[in-house]
Each structure stands twice: as C-alpha cells, then as structure tokens.
mmCIF file of N, CA and C in Angstrom:
data_model
loop_
_atom_site.group_PDB
_atom_site.id
_atom_site.type_symbol
_atom_site.label_atom_id
_atom_site.label_comp_id
_atom_site.label_asym_id
_atom_site.label_seq_id
_atom_site.Cartn_x
_atom_site.Cartn_y
_atom_site.Cartn_z
ATOM 1 N N MET P 1 -175.025 20.684 -131.606
ATOM 2 C CA MET P 1 -176.094 21.436 -132.201
ATOM 3 C C MET P 1 -177.174 21.228 -131.712
ATOM 4 N N ALA P 2 -178.269 22.548 -131.656
ATOM 5 C CA ALA P 2 -178.980 22.503 -130.896
ATOM 6 C C ALA P 2 -180.533 22.104 -131.724
ATOM 7 N N VAL P 3 -181.483 21.831 -131.216
ATOM 8 C CA VAL P 3 -182.500 20.961 -131.748
ATOM 9 C C VAL P 3 -183.404 21.883 -132.708
ATOM 10 N N ASP P 4 -183.289 23.404 -132.205
ATOM 11 C CA ASP P 4 -183.974 24.305 -132.799
ATOM 12 C C ASP P 4 -183.307 24.659 -134.295
ATOM 13 N N GLU P 5 -181.926 24.451 -134.151
ATOM 14 C CA GLU P 5 -181.104 24.765 -135.282
ATOM 15 C C GLU P 5 -181.298 23.797 -136.400
ATOM 16 N N VAL P 6 -181.384 22.677 -136.027
ATOM 17 C CA VAL P 6 -181.739 21.447 -136.953
ATOM 18 C C VAL P 6 -183.288 21.815 -137.679
ATOM 19 N N GLU P 7 -184.283 22.087 -136.851
ATOM 20 C CA GLU P 7 -185.486 22.309 -137.326
ATOM 21 C C GLU P 7 -185.576 23.401 -138.476
ATOM 22 N N ASN P 8 -184.979 24.660 -137.800
ATOM 23 C CA ASN P 8 -185.023 25.633 -138.766
ATOM 24 C C ASN P 8 -184.359 25.384 -140.184
ATOM 25 N N THR P 9 -183.809 24.349 -140.282
ATOM 26 C CA THR P 9 -182.623 23.953 -141.327
ATOM 27 C C THR P 9 -183.681 23.352 -142.608
ATOM 28 N N VAL P 10 -184.571 22.781 -142.354
ATOM 29 C CA VAL P 10 -185.439 21.718 -142.981
ATOM 30 C C VAL P 10 -186.379 22.593 -144.096
ATOM 31 N N ARG P 11 -186.147 22.553 -145.210
ATOM 32 C CA ARG P 11 -186.570 22.982 -146.048
ATOM 33 C C ARG P 11 -188.076 22.529 -146.764
ATOM 34 N N SER P 12 -188.919 22.983 -147.173
ATOM 35 C CA SER P 12 -190.278 22.603 -147.449
ATOM 36 C C SER P 12 -189.525 21.352 -148.479
ATOM 37 N N GLY P 13 -190.968 20.721 -149.058
ATOM 38 C CA GLY P 13 -190.721 19.309 -149.813
ATOM 39 C C GLY P 13 -190.058 18.391 -149.616
ATOM 40 N N GLY P 14 -189.706 18.220 -147.758
ATOM 41 C CA GLY P 14 -188.859 17.220 -147.238
ATOM 42 C C GLY P 14 -187.414 17.166 -147.721
ATOM 43 N N GLU P 15 -186.316 18.354 -148.541
ATOM 44 C CA GLU P 15 -185.347 18.137 -148.912
ATOM 45 C C GLU P 15 -184.589 18.127 -147.684
ATOM 46 N N THR P 16 -183.528 17.947 -147.227
ATOM 47 C CA THR P 16 -182.717 17.778 -146.532
ATOM 48 C C THR P 16 -181.159 18.758 -146.595
ATOM 49 N N THR P 17 -180.790 19.169 -145.844
ATOM 50 C CA THR P 17 -180.049 20.451 -145.659
ATOM 51 C C THR P 17 -178.484 19.930 -145.381
ATOM 52 N N ALA P 18 -177.444 20.638 -145.677
ATOM 53 C CA ALA P 18 -175.895 20.364 -145.236
ATOM 54 C C ALA P 18 -175.919 19.931 -143.642
ATOM 55 N N THR P 19 -176.640 21.121 -143.083
ATOM 56 C CA THR P 19 -176.515 21.186 -141.715
ATOM 57 C C THR P 19 -177.308 20.055 -140.704
ATOM 58 N N GLU P 20 -178.426 19.585 -141.206
ATOM 59 C CA GLU P 20 -179.118 18.399 -141.338
ATOM 60 C C GLU P 20 -178.472 17.000 -141.066
ATOM 61 N N THR P 21 -177.505 16.720 -142.569
ATOM 62 C CA THR P 21 -177.085 15.745 -142.702
ATOM 63 C C THR P 21 -175.753 15.739 -141.560
ATOM 64 N N GLU P 22 -175.263 16.756 -141.566
ATOM 65 C CA GLU P 22 -174.109 16.622 -140.750
ATOM 66 C C GLU P 22 -174.444 16.458 -139.018
ATOM 67 N N ALA P 23 -175.716 16.784 -138.882
ATOM 68 C CA ALA P 23 -175.830 16.226 -137.360
ATOM 69 C C ALA P 23 -176.382 14.818 -137.441
ATOM 70 N N ALA P 24 -176.715 14.107 -138.311
ATOM 71 C CA ALA P 24 -177.038 12.912 -138.826
ATOM 72 C C ALA P 24 -176.074 12.196 -138.606
ATOM 73 N N THR P 25 -174.949 12.270 -139.357
ATOM 74 C CA THR P 25 -173.348 11.918 -139.528
ATOM 75 C C THR P 25 -173.089 11.817 -138.117
ATOM 76 N N ALA P 26 -173.061 12.984 -137.149
ATOM 77 C CA ALA P 26 -172.579 13.167 -135.901
ATOM 78 C C ALA P 26 -173.150 12.264 -134.979
ATOM 79 N N THR P 27 -174.727 11.745 -135.439
ATOM 80 C CA THR P 27 -175.135 10.796 -134.534
ATOM 81 C C THR P 27 -174.653 9.555 -134.903
ATOM 82 N N ALA P 28 -174.753 8.936 -135.834
ATOM 83 C CA ALA P 28 -174.075 7.963 -136.692
ATOM 84 C C ALA P 28 -172.853 7.310 -135.848
ATOM 85 N N THR P 29 -172.119 8.585 -135.900
ATOM 86 C CA THR P 29 -170.511 8.456 -135.473
ATOM 87 C C THR P 29 -170.599 8.140 -134.060
ATOM 88 N N ALA P 30 -171.181 8.934 -133.193
ATOM 89 C CA ALA P 30 -171.510 8.603 -131.758
ATOM 90 C C ALA P 30 -171.692 6.951 -131.419
ATOM 91 N N THR P 31 -172.858 7.023 -132.319
ATOM 92 C CA THR P 31 -173.413 5.408 -131.907
ATOM 93 C C THR P 31 -172.626 4.304 -132.308
ATOM 94 N N ALA P 32 -171.625 4.646 -133.335
ATOM 95 C CA ALA P 32 -170.753 3.658 -133.778
ATOM 96 C C ALA P 32 -169.552 3.562 -132.463
ATOM 97 N N THR P 33 -169.235 4.597 -131.943
ATOM 98 C CA THR P 33 -168.184 4.716 -131.063
ATOM 99 C C THR P 33 -168.958 3.850 -129.952
ATOM 100 N N ALA P 34 -169.753 4.179 -129.372
ATOM 101 C CA ALA P 34 -170.637 3.962 -128.204
ATOM 102 C C ALA P 34 -170.506 2.283 -128.317
ATOM 103 N N ALA P 35 -170.659 1.858 -129.701
ATOM 104 C CA ALA P 35 -171.017 0.061 -130.113
ATOM 105 C C ALA P 35 -169.476 -0.441 -129.735
ATOM 106 N N GLU P 36 -168.589 0.207 -130.100
ATOM 107 C CA GLU P 36 -167.105 -0.036 -130.166
ATOM 108 C C GLU P 36 -166.601 -0.110 -129.045
ATOM 109 N N VAL P 37 -167.001 0.842 -127.787
ATOM 110 C CA VAL P 37 -166.453 0.670 -126.452
ATOM 111 C C VAL P 37 -167.330 -0.574 -125.731
ATOM 112 N N GLY P 38 -168.631 -0.739 -126.238
ATOM 113 C CA GLY P 38 -169.230 -1.984 -125.723
ATOM 114 C C GLY P 38 -168.787 -3.076 -125.800
ATOM 115 N N THR P 39 -168.231 -3.479 -127.226
ATOM 116 C CA THR P 39 -167.459 -4.486 -127.744
ATOM 117 C C THR P 39 -166.414 -4.734 -126.644
ATOM 118 N N LEU P 40 -165.211 -3.585 -126.304
ATOM 119 C CA LEU P 40 -164.372 -3.700 -126.067
ATOM 120 C C LEU P 40 -164.689 -3.788 -124.324
ATOM 121 N N ALA P 41 -165.348 -3.703 -124.018
ATOM 122 C CA ALA P 41 -165.693 -3.897 -122.358
ATOM 123 C C ALA P 41 -166.450 -5.365 -122.197
ATOM 124 N N ALA P 42 -166.848 -6.124 -123.244
ATOM 125 C CA ALA P 42 -167.256 -7.115 -123.189
ATOM 126 C C ALA P 42 -166.157 -8.406 -123.236
ATOM 127 N N LYS P 43 -165.034 -8.311 -123.177
ATOM 128 C CA LYS P 43 -163.848 -9.114 -123.370
ATOM 129 C C LYS P 43 -164.200 -10.097 -122.039
ATOM 130 N N ARG P 44 -164.473 -11.287 -122.011
ATOM 131 C CA ARG P 44 -164.115 -11.908 -120.673
ATOM 132 C C ARG P 44 -163.207 -12.864 -120.570
ATOM 133 N N TYR P 45 -162.807 -13.226 -119.258
ATOM 134 C CA TYR P 45 -161.374 -13.930 -119.091
ATOM 135 C C TYR P 45 -162.234 -15.356 -117.832
ATOM 136 N N ALA P 46 -161.454 -16.152 -118.484
ATOM 137 C CA ALA P 46 -162.002 -17.390 -117.850
ATOM 138 C C ALA P 46 -161.478 -17.507 -116.572
ATOM 139 N N VAL P 47 -162.293 -17.908 -115.249
ATOM 140 C CA VAL P 47 -161.772 -18.005 -114.062
ATOM 141 C C VAL P 47 -161.389 -19.598 -114.071
ATOM 142 N N HIS P 48 -160.085 -19.796 -113.488
ATOM 143 C CA HIS P 48 -159.966 -21.441 -113.528
ATOM 144 C C HIS P 48 -161.250 -22.398 -113.366
ATOM 145 N N PRO P 49 -161.178 -23.380 -114.194
ATOM 146 C CA PRO P 49 -162.716 -24.248 -113.725
ATOM 147 C C PRO P 49 -162.745 -25.007 -112.622
ATOM 148 N N ASP P 50 -161.638 -25.290 -111.704
ATOM 149 C CA ASP P 50 -161.455 -26.142 -110.519
ATOM 150 C C ASP P 50 -161.770 -25.349 -109.012
ATOM 151 N N TYR P 51 -162.098 -23.981 -109.318
ATOM 152 C CA TYR P 51 -162.565 -23.316 -108.388
ATOM 153 C C TYR P 51 -163.210 -22.525 -108.090
ATOM 154 N N ARG P 52 -164.073 -22.369 -106.914
ATOM 155 C CA ARG P 52 -165.346 -21.361 -106.708
ATOM 156 C C ARG P 52 -164.552 -20.297 -106.087
ATOM 157 N N VAL P 53 -164.099 -19.213 -107.003
ATOM 158 C CA VAL P 53 -163.195 -17.988 -106.440
ATOM 159 C C VAL P 53 -164.206 -17.034 -105.599
ATOM 160 N N ASN P 54 -163.759 -16.479 -104.332
ATOM 161 C CA ASN P 54 -164.328 -15.611 -103.353
ATOM 162 C C ASN P 54 -164.181 -14.002 -104.094
ATOM 163 N N VAL P 55 -165.203 -13.333 -104.155
ATOM 164 C CA VAL P 55 -165.546 -12.203 -104.773
ATOM 165 C C VAL P 55 -164.876 -10.939 -103.370
ATOM 166 N N ARG P 56 -164.132 -10.047 -103.383
ATOM 167 C CA ARG P 56 -164.043 -9.164 -102.156
ATOM 168 C C ARG P 56 -164.474 -8.177 -102.482
ATOM 169 N N SER P 57 -164.577 -7.096 -101.830
ATOM 170 C CA SER P 57 -164.969 -5.559 -101.724
ATOM 171 C C SER P 57 -163.508 -4.577 -101.963
ATOM 172 N N GLY P 58 -162.783 -5.251 -101.992
ATOM 173 C CA GLY P 58 -161.474 -4.567 -102.456
ATOM 174 C C GLY P 58 -160.035 -5.502 -102.540
ATOM 175 N N PRO P 59 -158.874 -5.312 -102.654
ATOM 176 C CA PRO P 59 -158.101 -5.981 -103.555
ATOM 177 C C PRO P 59 -157.116 -6.867 -101.798
ATOM 178 N N GLY P 60 -157.717 -7.831 -101.495
ATOM 179 C CA GLY P 60 -157.288 -8.592 -100.338
ATOM 180 C C GLY P 60 -158.379 -9.501 -99.785
ATOM 181 N N THR P 61 -157.485 -10.380 -98.758
ATOM 182 C CA THR P 61 -158.610 -11.198 -98.071
ATOM 183 C C THR P 61 -158.946 -10.673 -97.041
ATOM 184 N N ASN P 62 -158.855 -9.449 -96.649
ATOM 185 C CA ASN P 62 -159.024 -8.913 -95.393
ATOM 186 C C ASN P 62 -160.353 -7.779 -95.755
ATOM 187 N N TYR P 63 -160.778 -7.741 -97.206
ATOM 188 C CA TYR P 63 -162.019 -7.105 -97.547
ATOM 189 C C TYR P 63 -162.887 -8.102 -97.538
ATOM 190 N N GLN P 64 -164.154 -7.327 -97.397
ATOM 191 C CA GLN P 64 -165.716 -8.207 -96.836
ATOM 192 C C GLN P 64 -165.556 -9.065 -98.055
ATOM 193 N N LEU P 65 -166.333 -10.235 -97.878
ATOM 194 C CA LEU P 65 -166.491 -11.241 -98.837
ATOM 195 C C LEU P 65 -168.111 -10.604 -99.891
ATOM 196 N N VAL P 66 -168.175 -10.547 -100.944
ATOM 197 C CA VAL P 66 -169.123 -9.765 -101.737
ATOM 198 C C VAL P 66 -170.026 -11.102 -102.234
ATOM 199 N N ARG P 67 -169.503 -12.214 -102.884
ATOM 200 C CA ARG P 67 -170.098 -13.389 -103.182
ATOM 201 C C ARG P 67 -169.188 -14.500 -103.507
ATOM 202 N N VAL P 68 -169.512 -15.454 -104.054
ATOM 203 C CA VAL P 68 -168.873 -16.825 -104.344
ATOM 204 C C VAL P 68 -168.840 -16.655 -106.159
ATOM 205 N N LEU P 69 -167.671 -17.150 -107.212
ATOM 206 C CA LEU P 69 -168.176 -17.388 -108.068
ATOM 207 C C LEU P 69 -168.431 -18.645 -108.348
ATOM 208 N N GLN P 70 -169.182 -19.067 -109.426
ATOM 209 C CA GLN P 70 -169.516 -20.681 -109.661
ATOM 210 C C GLN P 70 -168.427 -21.397 -110.487
ATOM 211 N N TYR P 71 -168.580 -22.701 -110.531
ATOM 212 C CA TYR P 71 -167.401 -23.075 -111.261
ATOM 213 C C TYR P 71 -167.449 -22.994 -112.729
ATOM 214 N N GLY P 72 -166.300 -22.326 -113.363
ATOM 215 C CA GLY P 72 -166.550 -22.459 -114.956
ATOM 216 C C GLY P 72 -166.851 -21.098 -115.426
ATOM 217 N N ALA P 73 -166.640 -20.082 -114.099
ATOM 218 C CA ALA P 73 -166.923 -18.532 -114.426
ATOM 219 C C ALA P 73 -166.292 -17.906 -115.407
ATOM 220 N N SER P 74 -166.768 -16.658 -116.040
ATOM 221 C CA SER P 74 -165.899 -15.913 -117.040
ATOM 222 C C SER P 74 -166.478 -14.565 -116.562
ATOM 223 N N VAL P 75 -165.312 -13.748 -116.426
ATOM 224 C CA VAL P 75 -165.156 -12.802 -115.646
ATOM 225 C C VAL P 75 -164.706 -11.595 -116.947
ATOM 226 N N PRO P 76 -165.591 -10.088 -116.765
ATOM 227 C CA PRO P 76 -164.870 -9.098 -117.290
ATOM 228 C C PRO P 76 -163.610 -8.359 -116.379
ATOM 229 N N ILE P 77 -162.836 -7.856 -116.979
ATOM 230 C CA ILE P 77 -161.721 -7.307 -116.232
ATOM 231 C C ILE P 77 -161.783 -5.420 -116.872
ATOM 232 N N ASN P 78 -162.434 -4.867 -115.595
ATOM 233 C CA ASN P 78 -162.643 -3.340 -116.063
ATOM 234 C C ASN P 78 -161.399 -2.760 -115.657
ATOM 235 N N CYS P 79 -160.740 -2.664 -114.524
ATOM 236 C CA CYS P 79 -159.235 -2.592 -114.220
ATOM 237 C C CYS P 79 -158.773 -3.251 -113.320
ATOM 238 N N GLN P 80 -157.537 -3.031 -112.945
ATOM 239 C CA GLN P 80 -156.412 -3.575 -111.922
ATOM 240 C C GLN P 80 -156.282 -2.793 -111.128
ATOM 241 N N LYS P 81 -155.892 -3.805 -109.887
ATOM 242 C CA LYS P 81 -154.938 -2.766 -108.802
ATOM 243 C C LYS P 81 -154.331 -3.861 -108.190
ATOM 244 N N PRO P 82 -152.695 -3.401 -107.504
ATOM 245 C CA PRO P 82 -152.225 -4.135 -106.764
ATOM 246 C C PRO P 82 -152.662 -4.322 -105.232
ATOM 247 N N GLY P 83 -152.823 -5.564 -104.448
ATOM 248 C CA GLY P 83 -153.270 -5.661 -103.590
ATOM 249 C C GLY P 83 -152.126 -6.535 -102.610
ATOM 250 N N GLU P 84 -153.039 -7.437 -101.944
ATOM 251 C CA GLU P 84 -152.336 -8.516 -101.416
ATOM 252 C C GLU P 84 -151.749 -9.879 -102.079
ATOM 253 N N TRP P 85 -150.547 -10.299 -102.113
ATOM 254 C CA TRP P 85 -150.117 -11.305 -102.540
ATOM 255 C C TRP P 85 -150.882 -12.859 -102.823
ATOM 256 N N ILE P 86 -151.082 -13.601 -103.558
ATOM 257 C CA ILE P 86 -151.863 -14.683 -103.745
ATOM 258 C C ILE P 86 -151.278 -15.488 -104.595
ATOM 259 N N THR P 87 -151.342 -16.647 -104.066
ATOM 260 C CA THR P 87 -151.067 -18.158 -104.796
ATOM 261 C C THR P 87 -152.093 -18.796 -105.380
ATOM 262 N N GLY P 88 -152.438 -18.697 -106.417
ATOM 263 C CA GLY P 88 -153.384 -20.006 -107.085
ATOM 264 C C GLY P 88 -152.982 -20.624 -108.508
ATOM 265 N N PRO P 89 -153.975 -21.025 -109.221
ATOM 266 C CA PRO P 89 -153.497 -22.104 -110.032
ATOM 267 C C PRO P 89 -152.713 -21.280 -111.407
ATOM 268 N N TYR P 90 -152.883 -19.984 -111.306
ATOM 269 C CA TYR P 90 -151.926 -19.048 -112.640
ATOM 270 C C TYR P 90 -150.807 -18.664 -111.773
ATOM 271 N N GLY P 91 -150.368 -18.901 -110.553
ATOM 272 C CA GLY P 91 -149.082 -18.375 -110.083
ATOM 273 C C GLY P 91 -149.589 -17.587 -108.580
ATOM 274 N N THR P 92 -148.333 -16.945 -108.276
ATOM 275 C CA THR P 92 -148.542 -15.797 -107.429
ATOM 276 C C THR P 92 -148.326 -14.068 -107.686
ATOM 277 N N THR P 93 -149.458 -13.835 -107.482
ATOM 278 C CA THR P 93 -149.303 -12.433 -107.753
ATOM 279 C C THR P 93 -150.104 -11.163 -106.654
ATOM 280 N N ASN P 94 -149.665 -9.879 -107.028
ATOM 281 C CA ASN P 94 -150.544 -9.007 -106.013
ATOM 282 C C ASN P 94 -151.438 -8.531 -106.829
ATOM 283 N N LEU P 95 -151.698 -8.838 -108.113
ATOM 284 C CA LEU P 95 -152.636 -7.986 -108.815
ATOM 285 C C LEU P 95 -154.083 -8.538 -108.497
ATOM 286 N N TRP P 96 -155.043 -7.541 -108.574
ATOM 287 C CA TRP P 96 -156.493 -7.883 -108.190
ATOM 288 C C TRP P 96 -156.907 -7.344 -109.340
ATOM 289 N N ASP P 97 -158.222 -7.965 -109.677
ATOM 290 C CA ASP P 97 -159.084 -7.786 -110.949
ATOM 291 C C ASP P 97 -160.463 -7.190 -110.636
ATOM 292 N N ASN P 98 -160.625 -5.711 -111.076
ATOM 293 C CA ASN P 98 -162.007 -5.379 -110.718
ATOM 294 C C ASN P 98 -162.845 -5.986 -111.739
ATOM 295 N N ILE P 99 -163.926 -6.746 -111.167
ATOM 296 C CA ILE P 99 -164.980 -7.212 -112.225
ATOM 297 C C ILE P 99 -166.289 -6.660 -112.296
ATOM 298 N N ALA P 100 -166.852 -5.772 -111.679
ATOM 299 C CA ALA P 100 -167.449 -5.212 -111.508
ATOM 300 C C ALA P 100 -167.594 -3.932 -110.253
ATOM 301 N N ASN P 101 -168.280 -3.104 -109.958
ATOM 302 C CA ASN P 101 -168.351 -1.884 -108.890
ATOM 303 C C ASN P 101 -168.221 -2.642 -107.522
ATOM 304 N N GLY P 102 -166.917 -2.583 -106.714
ATOM 305 C CA GLY P 102 -166.908 -3.078 -105.774
ATOM 306 C C GLY P 102 -166.656 -4.086 -105.571
ATOM 307 N N GLU P 103 -165.970 -4.821 -106.753
ATOM 308 C CA GLU P 103 -166.094 -6.564 -106.618
ATOM 309 C C GLU P 103 -164.364 -6.415 -107.266
ATOM 310 N N PHE P 104 -163.974 -7.646 -106.492
ATOM 311 C CA PHE P 104 -162.605 -7.927 -106.848
ATOM 312 C C PHE P 104 -162.205 -9.333 -106.477
ATOM 313 N N ILE P 105 -161.638 -9.642 -107.686
ATOM 314 C CA ILE P 105 -160.956 -11.106 -107.592
ATOM 315 C C ILE P 105 -159.471 -11.272 -107.610
ATOM 316 N N SER P 106 -158.547 -12.163 -106.962
ATOM 317 C CA SER P 106 -157.171 -12.148 -107.356
ATOM 318 C C SER P 106 -157.005 -12.727 -108.612
ATOM 319 N N ASP P 107 -156.031 -11.765 -109.467
ATOM 320 C CA ASP P 107 -155.771 -12.180 -110.669
ATOM 321 C C ASP P 107 -155.108 -13.631 -111.058
ATOM 322 N N ALA P 108 -154.760 -14.760 -109.824
ATOM 323 C CA ALA P 108 -153.790 -15.571 -109.551
ATOM 324 C C ALA P 108 -154.978 -16.995 -109.983
ATOM 325 N N TYR P 109 -156.186 -16.500 -110.201
ATOM 326 C CA TYR P 109 -157.331 -17.263 -110.402
ATOM 327 C C TYR P 109 -157.988 -17.099 -111.936
ATOM 328 N N VAL P 110 -157.427 -16.112 -112.672
ATOM 329 C CA VAL P 110 -158.024 -15.684 -113.430
ATOM 330 C C VAL P 110 -156.955 -15.978 -115.130
ATOM 331 N N TYR P 111 -157.282 -16.737 -115.864
ATOM 332 C CA TYR P 111 -156.542 -16.947 -117.028
ATOM 333 C C TYR P 111 -156.631 -15.753 -117.947
ATOM 334 N N THR P 112 -155.625 -15.113 -117.848
ATOM 335 C CA THR P 112 -155.542 -13.789 -118.735
ATOM 336 C C THR P 112 -154.460 -14.140 -119.819
ATOM 337 N N GLY P 113 -153.233 -15.021 -119.613
ATOM 338 C CA GLY P 113 -152.425 -15.301 -120.813
ATOM 339 C C GLY P 113 -151.099 -14.144 -120.443
ATOM 340 N N SER P 114 -151.212 -13.529 -119.551
ATOM 341 C CA SER P 114 -150.365 -12.681 -118.949
ATOM 342 C C SER P 114 -149.635 -12.434 -117.231
ATOM 343 N N SER P 115 -148.819 -12.212 -117.021
ATOM 344 C CA SER P 115 -148.316 -12.241 -115.844
ATOM 345 C C SER P 115 -148.415 -10.770 -115.414
ATOM 346 N N GLY P 116 -148.945 -9.903 -115.880
ATOM 347 C CA GLY P 116 -148.794 -8.415 -116.040
ATOM 348 C C GLY P 116 -150.260 -7.877 -115.875
ATOM 349 N N TYR P 117 -150.199 -6.524 -116.204
ATOM 350 C CA TYR P 117 -151.499 -5.881 -116.616
ATOM 351 C C TYR P 117 -152.515 -6.179 -117.883
ATOM 352 N N VAL P 118 -153.629 -6.688 -117.651
ATOM 353 C CA VAL P 118 -153.940 -6.799 -119.299
ATOM 354 C C VAL P 118 -155.318 -5.864 -119.482
ATOM 355 N N ALA P 119 -155.159 -4.807 -118.204
ATOM 356 C CA ALA P 119 -156.241 -3.617 -118.259
ATOM 357 C C ALA P 119 -156.020 -2.362 -117.483
ATOM 358 N N PRO P 120 -156.675 -1.227 -117.642
ATOM 359 C CA PRO P 120 -155.786 0.154 -116.935
ATOM 360 C C PRO P 120 -156.018 -0.394 -115.697
ATOM 361 N N ARG P 121 -155.162 0.434 -114.717
ATOM 362 C CA ARG P 121 -155.125 0.570 -113.288
ATOM 363 C C ARG P 121 -156.409 1.306 -112.741
ATOM 364 N N CYS P 122 -156.589 0.741 -111.926
ATOM 365 C CA CYS P 122 -157.582 1.272 -111.089
ATOM 366 C C CYS P 122 -157.629 2.637 -110.383
ATOM 367 N N ALA P 123 -158.365 3.342 -110.768
ATOM 368 C CA ALA P 123 -158.140 4.691 -109.787
ATOM 369 C C ALA P 123 -158.101 4.658 -108.026
#
C-alpha cells in the first residue's frame, strides 16, 4: 500500500480507519516473519573441540585458505554442497558446510547429529 493511501485515510480527531489498521497489521506480520527467519538462521553447530579447522573458499582442500577457526568454535550452516572427501573426528564425508559468504569447512569436523544434509544445498 502506498504511503499517500494511508495518509488519505486518517480521519480528523485521531481515529484510525480499516485501511490504516490493515497496513499496521501487515507491517507487524512482516516484522514477525523476519524475526522468525533470523531465529532459524541463528542455529549454530559445534566444531570438534580438539581441532582448529581450516576455512576454505570452496568445498575442498585445493581451495584457498581463508582463515582458521579457534578451538571450541561453533558455526552456522547456511547451506551444504558436495566436494572433496575428508576424514575427520565425525567420520568420512564429501559434505562441505557454507559458514559464511565464500567460506566452507568439511562437515567431518562439525557435530550436526546427522551423516547427511542438515541445511539446504548450496546453489
């Protein structure tokens, strides 16, 4: 709804019209939905506490090293994609977890409670 439509529906004396109430309800719903999405994205997974895991620019050890995670780190998993097979403390897998834009770690070092996908596949 356009701003001028809301402004044109305000009555004198501070009364609220149905149109203004609908606009407020839509805004509140959009805010609640954004908060729910933020909550879903906030789930973090523990990296094995005995390892400082290399973060790569893609799903394999042939990709550039971006940084190294500290001991006891936890990470979000935005999406996952197949790549190089890696053996780590949580098994052998070819799944790589996208933890930030252009940052991947092997799922073999992340405790997800699953041997498969726990997030959508990366595009």
